[in-house]
Amino acid sequence: MKVFGICGSPRHGGTDYAVNYALNLLKEKGCETRYFHVRGKDIKFCIHCDYCVREQKGCVHKDALAEFYEGMMWADGIVIGTPCYQGMLSGQTKVLMDRVRAIAAKDPDVLKGKIGMGIAVGGDRAGGQEIALQQIHEFYVISEMIPAGGGSFGANLGGALWSQDKGAEGIAADEYGLKTVRKTVKRFYGLMEKTRGNSDG
Ligand SMILES: Cc1cc2nc3c(=O)[nH]c(=O)nc-3n(C[C@H](O)[C@H](O)[C@H](O)COP(=O)(O)O)c2cc1C
C-alpha cells in the first residue's frame, strides 16, 4: 500500500519529525512511502482564476506542487501533518488543500475512497491541535476520503503532539504525543487494509 506524507511546516522541526515517525511505522508494515515538505518551496496561493475548471488541465501555476499532485494521485493513504499556528492549521497546509481543487476539477473522484490521517504539532499541549485535526478531516471529507482517528484515550482525532517550541527535539521527547501517532497509524493502516488490501491496487 502506498502512503503519501505531507509536512505543512516551513521548518525541519517537530512536524517533519512526527510525519516521518508515522511514515517509518508504515514502512515497517510494508507500505511504500513518499514525502512532501513545503520548506523552501515556491508554492503559490490559489487565485480562483478557474483555469482548472475551465481547461481541465490542472493548475495554472507551474510551481513546486507538481510533486505534491503526483503524490496525492499515487497514494492509497495520505498523512497530513501541520504545525498549529494561531490555534489552527498553518497557512502552508491550507494552501496545499486549496490547490487540490486543480486536480479535483479534472477528476472529481481523484481522492475518493483514499484513507487520510492527521498530525498536529503545537508549542502548547493544548494549542489548537484538535481544531487543526478537524480542519484536516474536513478536507478529507470534502475530498470524499475516509478520515482515520486514533481511538479513545488520547488519539481521538489523530496525532496530537506538543513540541514545547523545541522543534524535532521537543517531539522526540513527547512520548505521550508519539503514542497518539502510533495509535492513529494503527487505525489508518487497518482502514487501508480493509479498503485496499483485497484489491489489485
Ligand atoms: C505564527 C505562529 C503561530 C503559532 N501559534 C501557535 C498556537 O496557536 N498554538 C500552539 O500550540 N503553538 C503555536 N505556535 C508554535 C508552533 O506550533 C510550534 O513551535 C511547533 O512546534 C511548530 O512546528 P514545527 O516544529 O514543525 O516548525 C505558533 C508558531 C508560529 C510561528
PDB file of C-alpha atoms and ligand atoms in Angstrom:
ATOM      1  CA  MET A   1       0.000   0.000   0.000  1.00  0.00           C
ATOM      2  CA  LYS A   2       1.179   3.459  -0.893  1.00  0.00           C
ATOM      3  CA  VAL A   3       1.290   6.290   1.621  1.00  0.00           C
ATOM      4  CA  PHE A   4       1.978   9.940   0.923  1.00  0.00           C
ATOM      5  CA  GLY A   5       3.195  12.017   3.885  1.00  0.00           C
ATOM      6  CA  ILE A   6       2.944  15.788   3.832  1.00  0.00           C
ATOM      7  CA  CYS A   7       4.591  18.299   6.130  1.00  0.00           C
ATOM      8  CA  GLY A   8       2.981  21.744   6.229  1.00  0.00           C
ATOM      9  CA  SER A   9       5.687  23.362   8.365  1.00  0.00           C
ATOM     10  CA  PRO A  10       8.278  25.696   6.829  1.00  0.00           C
ATOM     11  CA  ARG A  11      10.944  24.180   9.111  1.00  0.00           C
ATOM     12  CA  HIS A  12      12.710  20.895   9.692  1.00  0.00           C
ATOM     13  CA  GLY A  13      11.047  20.856  13.105  1.00  0.00           C
ATOM     14  CA  GLY A  14       8.564  18.849  15.098  1.00  0.00           C
ATOM     15  CA  THR A  15       6.017  18.335  12.324  1.00  0.00           C
ATOM     16  CA  ASP A  16       8.680  16.954   9.997  1.00  0.00           C
ATOM     17  CA  TYR A  17       9.774  14.611  12.803  1.00  0.00           C
ATOM     18  CA  ALA A  18       6.228  13.444  13.574  1.00  0.00           C
ATOM     19  CA  VAL A  19       5.215  12.816   9.948  1.00  0.00           C
ATOM     20  CA  ASN A  20       8.404  10.826   9.326  1.00  0.00           C
ATOM     21  CA  TYR A  21       7.795   8.897  12.546  1.00  0.00           C
ATOM     22  CA  ALA A  22       4.403   7.861  11.120  1.00  0.00           C
ATOM     23  CA  LEU A  23       5.888   7.039   7.706  1.00  0.00           C
ATOM     24  CA  ASN A  24       8.583   4.859   9.288  1.00  0.00           C
ATOM     25  CA  LEU A  25       5.955   2.889  11.199  1.00  0.00           C
ATOM     26  CA  LEU A  26       4.059   2.395   7.949  1.00  0.00           C
ATOM     27  CA  LYS A  27       7.236   1.306   6.144  1.00  0.00           C
ATOM     28  CA  GLU A  28       7.737  -1.317   8.864  1.00  0.00           C
ATOM     29  CA  LYS A  29       4.258  -2.596   7.996  1.00  0.00           C
ATOM     30  CA  GLY A  30       5.340  -2.943   4.355  1.00  0.00           C
ATOM     31  CA  CYS A  31       3.974   0.306   2.904  1.00  0.00           C
ATOM     32  CA  GLU A  32       5.711   2.197   0.160  1.00  0.00           C
ATOM     33  CA  THR A  33       6.017   5.851   1.161  1.00  0.00           C
ATOM     34  CA  ARG A  34       6.658   9.251  -0.381  1.00  0.00           C
ATOM     35  CA  TYR A  35       7.179  12.513   1.448  1.00  0.00           C
ATOM     36  CA  PHE A  36       6.486  16.137   0.552  1.00  0.00           C
ATOM     37  CA  HIS A  37       7.781  19.022   2.648  1.00  0.00           C
ATOM     38  CA  VAL A  38       6.755  22.652   1.972  1.00  0.00           C
ATOM     39  CA  ARG A  39      10.031  24.002   3.356  1.00  0.00           C
ATOM     40  CA  GLY A  40      11.860  26.333   0.965  1.00  0.00           C
ATOM     41  CA  LYS A  41       9.458  25.611  -1.888  1.00  0.00           C
ATOM     42  CA  ASP A  42       7.845  28.057  -4.270  1.00  0.00           C
ATOM     43  CA  ILE A  43       4.140  27.463  -3.585  1.00  0.00           C
ATOM     44  CA  LYS A  44       1.593  29.931  -4.858  1.00  0.00           C
ATOM     45  CA  PHE A  45      -1.852  30.658  -3.471  1.00  0.00           C
ATOM     46  CA  CYS A  46      -4.936  29.519  -5.347  1.00  0.00           C
ATOM     47  CA  ILE A  47      -6.066  32.687  -7.126  1.00  0.00           C
ATOM     48  CA  HIS A  48      -9.528  31.378  -8.057  1.00  0.00           C
ATOM     49  CA  CYS A  49      -8.924  32.046 -11.746  1.00  0.00           C
ATOM     50  CA  ASP A  50     -10.961  28.913 -12.593  1.00  0.00           C
ATOM     51  CA  TYR A  51      -8.370  27.834 -15.164  1.00  0.00           C
ATOM     52  CA  CYS A  52      -8.566  24.329 -13.660  1.00  0.00           C
ATOM     53  CA  VAL A  53     -12.347  24.203 -14.033  1.00  0.00           C
ATOM     54  CA  ARG A  54     -12.393  25.723 -17.494  1.00  0.00           C
ATOM     55  CA  GLU A  55      -9.446  23.916 -19.062  1.00  0.00           C
ATOM     56  CA  GLN A  56      -9.398  20.636 -17.058  1.00  0.00           C
ATOM     57  CA  LYS A  57      -5.615  20.599 -17.356  1.00  0.00           C
ATOM     58  CA  GLY A  58      -4.592  21.004 -13.734  1.00  0.00           C
ATOM     59  CA  CYS A  59      -3.415  24.229 -12.126  1.00  0.00           C
ATOM     60  CA  VAL A  60      -2.491  27.451 -13.882  1.00  0.00           C
ATOM     61  CA  HIS A  61       0.516  27.750 -11.559  1.00  0.00           C
ATOM     62  CA  LYS A  62       3.555  25.737 -12.588  1.00  0.00           C
ATOM     63  CA  ASP A  63       5.362  25.692  -9.267  1.00  0.00           C
ATOM     64  CA  ALA A  64       6.677  23.192  -6.727  1.00  0.00           C
ATOM     65  CA  LEU A  65       3.303  21.470  -6.395  1.00  0.00           C
ATOM     66  CA  ALA A  66       3.750  19.107  -9.363  1.00  0.00           C
ATOM     67  CA  GLU A  67       5.367  16.621  -6.952  1.00  0.00           C
ATOM     68  CA  PHE A  68       2.544  17.165  -4.432  1.00  0.00           C
ATOM     69  CA  TYR A  69      -0.149  16.486  -7.052  1.00  0.00           C
ATOM     70  CA  GLU A  70       1.629  13.334  -8.182  1.00  0.00           C
ATOM     71  CA  GLY A  71       1.833  12.057  -4.602  1.00  0.00           C
ATOM     72  CA  MET A  72      -1.828  12.763  -3.904  1.00  0.00           C
ATOM     73  CA  MET A  73      -2.894  10.835  -7.020  1.00  0.00           C
ATOM     74  CA  TRP A  74      -0.446   7.972  -6.426  1.00  0.00           C
ATOM     75  CA  ALA A  75      -1.306   7.232  -2.799  1.00  0.00           C
ATOM     76  CA  ASP A  76      -3.791   4.865  -1.193  1.00  0.00           C
ATOM     77  CA  GLY A  77      -3.418   6.780   2.058  1.00  0.00           C
ATOM     78  CA  ILE A  78      -2.458  10.341   2.931  1.00  0.00           C
ATOM     79  CA  VAL A  79      -0.852  11.654   6.137  1.00  0.00           C
ATOM     80  CA  ILE A  80      -1.102  15.427   6.551  1.00  0.00           C
ATOM     81  CA  GLY A  81       0.987  16.958   9.305  1.00  0.00           C
ATOM     82  CA  THR A  82       0.632  20.598  10.283  1.00  0.00           C
ATOM     83  CA  PRO A  83       2.052  22.863  12.948  1.00  0.00           C
ATOM     84  CA  CYS A  84      -0.555  24.787  14.953  1.00  0.00           C
ATOM     85  CA  TYR A  85      -0.487  28.446  14.029  1.00  0.00           C
ATOM     86  CA  GLN A  86      -2.893  30.757  15.860  1.00  0.00           C
ATOM     87  CA  GLY A  87      -4.873  27.793  17.137  1.00  0.00           C
ATOM     88  CA  MET A  88      -5.375  26.149  13.759  1.00  0.00           C
ATOM     89  CA  LEU A  89      -3.504  24.646  10.795  1.00  0.00           C
ATOM     90  CA  SER A  90      -0.646  26.514   9.128  1.00  0.00           C
ATOM     91  CA  GLY A  91      -1.199  28.732   6.096  1.00  0.00           C
ATOM     92  CA  GLN A  92       1.123  26.479   4.109  1.00  0.00           C
ATOM     93  CA  THR A  93      -1.045  23.432   4.847  1.00  0.00           C
ATOM     94  CA  LYS A  94      -4.176  25.344   3.867  1.00  0.00           C
ATOM     95  CA  VAL A  95      -2.667  26.412   0.541  1.00  0.00           C
ATOM     96  CA  LEU A  96      -1.969  22.765  -0.307  1.00  0.00           C
ATOM     97  CA  MET A  97      -5.598  21.921   0.424  1.00  0.00           C
ATOM     98  CA  ASP A  98      -6.886  24.819  -1.696  1.00  0.00           C
ATOM     99  CA  ARG A  99      -4.658  23.857  -4.587  1.00  0.00           C
ATOM    100  CA  VAL A 100      -6.147  20.320  -4.654  1.00  0.00           C
ATOM    101  CA  ARG A 101      -9.083  21.970  -6.453  1.00  0.00           C
ATOM    102  CA  ALA A 102      -6.968  21.864  -9.617  1.00  0.00           C
ATOM    103  CA  ILE A 103      -6.747  18.057  -9.734  1.00  0.00           C
ATOM    104  CA  ALA A 104     -10.308  17.593  -8.466  1.00  0.00           C
ATOM    105  CA  ALA A 105     -11.606  19.837 -11.264  1.00  0.00           C
ATOM    106  CA  LYS A 106     -10.094  17.442 -13.791  1.00  0.00           C
ATOM    107  CA  ASP A 107     -11.246  14.306 -11.974  1.00  0.00           C
ATOM    108  CA  PRO A 108     -13.814  14.763  -9.172  1.00  0.00           C
ATOM    109  CA  ASP A 109     -13.050  11.236  -7.918  1.00  0.00           C
ATOM    110  CA  VAL A 110      -9.298  11.800  -7.749  1.00  0.00           C
ATOM    111  CA  LEU A 111      -9.128  11.289  -3.964  1.00  0.00           C
ATOM    112  CA  LYS A 112     -12.333   9.314  -3.500  1.00  0.00           C
ATOM    113  CA  GLY A 113     -12.023   6.413  -1.056  1.00  0.00           C
ATOM    114  CA  LYS A 114      -8.426   7.131  -0.039  1.00  0.00           C
ATOM    115  CA  ILE A 115      -7.689   6.954   3.685  1.00  0.00           C
ATOM    116  CA  GLY A 116      -6.442  10.060   5.484  1.00  0.00           C
ATOM    117  CA  MET A 117      -4.926  10.740   8.867  1.00  0.00           C
ATOM    118  CA  GLY A 118      -3.805  13.946  10.523  1.00  0.00           C
ATOM    119  CA  ILE A 119      -0.947  15.037  12.755  1.00  0.00           C
ATOM    120  CA  ALA A 120      -0.922  18.397  14.541  1.00  0.00           C
ATOM    121  CA  VAL A 121       2.053  19.821  16.423  1.00  0.00           C
ATOM    122  CA  GLY A 122       1.724  22.721  18.833  1.00  0.00           C
ATOM    123  CA  GLY A 123       4.120  24.644  21.026  1.00  0.00           C
ATOM    124  CA  ASP A 124       1.462  24.283  23.736  1.00  0.00           C
ATOM    125  CA  ARG A 125      -0.016  20.961  24.864  1.00  0.00           C
ATOM    126  CA  ALA A 126      -3.487  22.276  24.004  1.00  0.00           C
ATOM    127  CA  GLY A 127      -2.681  24.938  21.414  1.00  0.00           C
ATOM    128  CA  GLY A 128      -5.262  24.106  18.756  1.00  0.00           C
ATOM    129  CA  GLN A 129      -4.209  20.567  17.807  1.00  0.00           C
ATOM    130  CA  GLU A 130      -7.794  19.265  17.820  1.00  0.00           C
ATOM    131  CA  ILE A 131      -9.003  22.194  15.729  1.00  0.00           C
ATOM    132  CA  ALA A 132      -6.188  21.633  13.225  1.00  0.00           C
ATOM    133  CA  LEU A 133      -7.028  17.914  13.096  1.00  0.00           C
ATOM    134  CA  GLN A 134     -10.685  18.711  12.486  1.00  0.00           C
ATOM    135  CA  GLN A 135      -9.688  21.016   9.647  1.00  0.00           C
ATOM    136  CA  ILE A 136      -7.630  18.225   8.093  1.00  0.00           C
ATOM    137  CA  HIS A 137     -10.551  15.814   8.469  1.00  0.00           C
ATOM    138  CA  GLU A 138     -12.927  18.315   6.884  1.00  0.00           C
ATOM    139  CA  PHE A 139     -10.613  18.481   3.898  1.00  0.00           C
ATOM    140  CA  TYR A 140     -10.655  14.680   3.712  1.00  0.00           C
ATOM    141  CA  VAL A 141     -14.455  14.517   3.913  1.00  0.00           C
ATOM    142  CA  ILE A 142     -14.889  17.208   1.259  1.00  0.00           C
ATOM    143  CA  SER A 143     -12.496  15.224  -0.933  1.00  0.00           C
ATOM    144  CA  GLU A 144     -14.622  12.074  -0.403  1.00  0.00           C
ATOM    145  CA  MET A 145     -11.793  10.437   1.503  1.00  0.00           C
ATOM    146  CA  ILE A 146     -12.128   8.368   4.678  1.00  0.00           C
ATOM    147  CA  PRO A 147     -10.607  10.068   7.748  1.00  0.00           C
ATOM    148  CA  ALA A 148      -8.923   7.884  10.353  1.00  0.00           C
ATOM    149  CA  GLY A 149      -8.817   8.724  14.058  1.00  0.00           C
ATOM    150  CA  GLY A 150      -6.629   7.010  16.622  1.00  0.00           C
ATOM    151  CA  GLY A 151      -9.275   5.925  19.111  1.00  0.00           C
ATOM    152  CA  SER A 152     -10.087   6.944  22.638  1.00  0.00           C
ATOM    153  CA  PHE A 153      -7.581   7.619  25.439  1.00  0.00           C
ATOM    154  CA  GLY A 154      -5.532  10.243  23.701  1.00  0.00           C
ATOM    155  CA  ALA A 155      -5.785   9.977  19.948  1.00  0.00           C
ATOM    156  CA  ASN A 156      -9.472  10.512  19.242  1.00  0.00           C
ATOM    157  CA  LEU A 157      -8.927  12.719  16.212  1.00  0.00           C
ATOM    158  CA  GLY A 158      -5.397  11.711  15.295  1.00  0.00           C
ATOM    159  CA  GLY A 159      -1.832  12.527  16.242  1.00  0.00           C
ATOM    160  CA  ALA A 160      -1.665  15.477  18.636  1.00  0.00           C
ATOM    161  CA  LEU A 161       1.788  16.491  19.777  1.00  0.00           C
ATOM    162  CA  TRP A 162       3.480  19.058  21.991  1.00  0.00           C
ATOM    163  CA  SER A 163       6.860  20.411  20.888  1.00  0.00           C
ATOM    164  CA  GLN A 164       7.241  22.918  23.735  1.00  0.00           C
ATOM    165  CA  ASP A 165       8.583  25.109  20.906  1.00  0.00           C
ATOM    166  CA  LYS A 166      11.658  22.893  20.714  1.00  0.00           C
ATOM    167  CA  GLY A 167      11.050  21.542  17.204  1.00  0.00           C
ATOM    168  CA  ALA A 168      12.159  17.963  16.495  1.00  0.00           C
ATOM    169  CA  GLU A 169      13.880  17.640  19.860  1.00  0.00           C
ATOM    170  CA  GLY A 170      10.634  18.542  21.648  1.00  0.00           C
ATOM    171  CA  ILE A 171       8.637  15.984  19.670  1.00  0.00           C
ATOM    172  CA  ALA A 172      11.226  13.230  20.179  1.00  0.00           C
ATOM    173  CA  ALA A 173      10.707  13.790  23.925  1.00  0.00           C
ATOM    174  CA  ASP A 174       6.890  13.852  23.727  1.00  0.00           C
ATOM    175  CA  GLU A 175       6.220  10.177  24.355  1.00  0.00           C
ATOM    176  CA  TYR A 176       2.521  10.805  25.012  1.00  0.00           C
ATOM    177  CA  GLY A 177       2.190  12.617  21.680  1.00  0.00           C
ATOM    178  CA  LEU A 178       4.112   9.939  19.797  1.00  0.00           C
ATOM    179  CA  LYS A 179       1.741   7.353  21.247  1.00  0.00           C
ATOM    180  CA  THR A 180      -1.138   9.246  19.612  1.00  0.00           C
ATOM    181  CA  VAL A 181       0.693   8.882  16.290  1.00  0.00           C
ATOM    182  CA  ARG A 182       1.210   5.137  16.824  1.00  0.00           C
ATOM    183  CA  LYS A 183      -2.462   4.651  17.702  1.00  0.00           C
ATOM    184  CA  THR A 184      -3.591   6.608  14.657  1.00  0.00           C
ATOM    185  CA  VAL A 185      -1.193   4.812  12.312  1.00  0.00           C
ATOM    186  CA  LYS A 186      -2.634   1.500  13.512  1.00  0.00           C
ATOM    187  CA  ARG A 187      -6.193   2.511  12.602  1.00  0.00           C
ATOM    188  CA  PHE A 188      -5.113   4.258   9.407  1.00  0.00           C
ATOM    189  CA  TYR A 189      -3.302   1.129   8.265  1.00  0.00           C
ATOM    190  CA  GLY A 190      -6.261  -1.045   9.277  1.00  0.00           C
ATOM    191  CA  LEU A 191      -8.605   1.072   7.178  1.00  0.00           C
ATOM    192  CA  MET A 192      -6.240   0.900   4.215  1.00  0.00           C
ATOM    193  CA  GLU A 193      -6.096  -2.873   4.560  1.00  0.00           C
ATOM    194  CA  LYS A 194      -9.891  -3.089   4.642  1.00  0.00           C
ATOM    195  CA  THR A 195     -10.458  -0.867   1.651  1.00  0.00           C
ATOM    196  CA  ARG A 196      -7.398  -1.626  -0.473  1.00  0.00           C
ATOM    197  CA  GLY A 197      -5.949  -4.867   0.833  1.00  0.00           C
ATOM    198  CA  ASN A 198      -8.016  -7.163  -1.331  1.00  0.00           C
ATOM    199  CA  SER A 199      -7.872  -5.097  -4.495  1.00  0.00           C
ATOM    200  CA  ASP A 200      -5.288  -5.258  -7.238  1.00  0.00           C
ATOM    201  CA  GLY A 201      -4.074  -1.837  -6.249  1.00  0.00           C
TER     202      GLY A 201
HETATM  203  C1  LIG B   1       2.849  32.057  13.523  1.00  0.00           C
HETATM  204  C2  LIG B   1       2.900  31.022  14.616  1.00  0.00           C
HETATM  205  C3  LIG B   1       1.771  30.816  15.375  1.00  0.00           C
HETATM  206  C4  LIG B   1       1.772  29.842  16.374  1.00  0.00           C
HETATM  207  N1  LIG B   1       0.629  29.621  17.069  1.00  0.00           N
HETATM  208  C5  LIG B   1       0.577  28.582  17.940  1.00  0.00           C
HETATM  209  C6  LIG B   1      -0.664  28.232  18.543  1.00  0.00           C
HETATM  210  O1  LIG B   1      -1.691  28.839  18.348  1.00  0.00           O
HETATM  211  N2  LIG B   1      -0.684  27.153  19.371  1.00  0.00           N
HETATM  212  C7  LIG B   1       0.464  26.448  19.668  1.00  0.00           C
HETATM  213  O2  LIG B   1       0.375  25.466  20.411  1.00  0.00           O
HETATM  214  N3  LIG B   1       1.656  26.768  19.109  1.00  0.00           N
HETATM  215  C8  LIG B   1       1.733  27.812  18.241  1.00  0.00           C
HETATM  216  N4  LIG B   1       2.915  28.105  17.612  1.00  0.00           N
HETATM  217  C9  LIG B   1       4.114  27.287  17.928  1.00  0.00           C
HETATM  218  C10 LIG B   1       4.290  26.139  16.946  1.00  0.00           C
HETATM  219  O3  LIG B   1       3.102  25.431  16.726  1.00  0.00           O
HETATM  220  C11 LIG B   1       5.323  25.145  17.471  1.00  0.00           C
HETATM  221  O4  LIG B   1       6.579  25.760  17.705  1.00  0.00           O
HETATM  222  C12 LIG B   1       5.506  23.962  16.536  1.00  0.00           C
HETATM  223  O5  LIG B   1       6.471  23.086  17.069  1.00  0.00           O
HETATM  224  C13 LIG B   1       5.946  24.420  15.148  1.00  0.00           C
HETATM  225  O6  LIG B   1       6.069  23.305  14.302  1.00  0.00           O
HETATM  226  P1  LIG B   1       7.494  22.854  13.715  1.00  0.00           P
HETATM  227  O7  LIG B   1       8.332  22.484  14.901  1.00  0.00           O
HETATM  228  O8  LIG B   1       7.177  21.705  12.852  1.00  0.00           O
HETATM  229  O9  LIG B   1       8.034  24.009  12.959  1.00  0.00           O
HETATM  230  C14 LIG B   1       2.983  29.091  16.643  1.00  0.00           C
HETATM  231  C15 LIG B   1       4.116  29.337  15.877  1.00  0.00           C
HETATM  232  C16 LIG B   1       4.087  30.298  14.879  1.00  0.00           C
HETATM  233  C17 LIG B   1       5.310  30.544  14.038  1.00  0.00           C
END
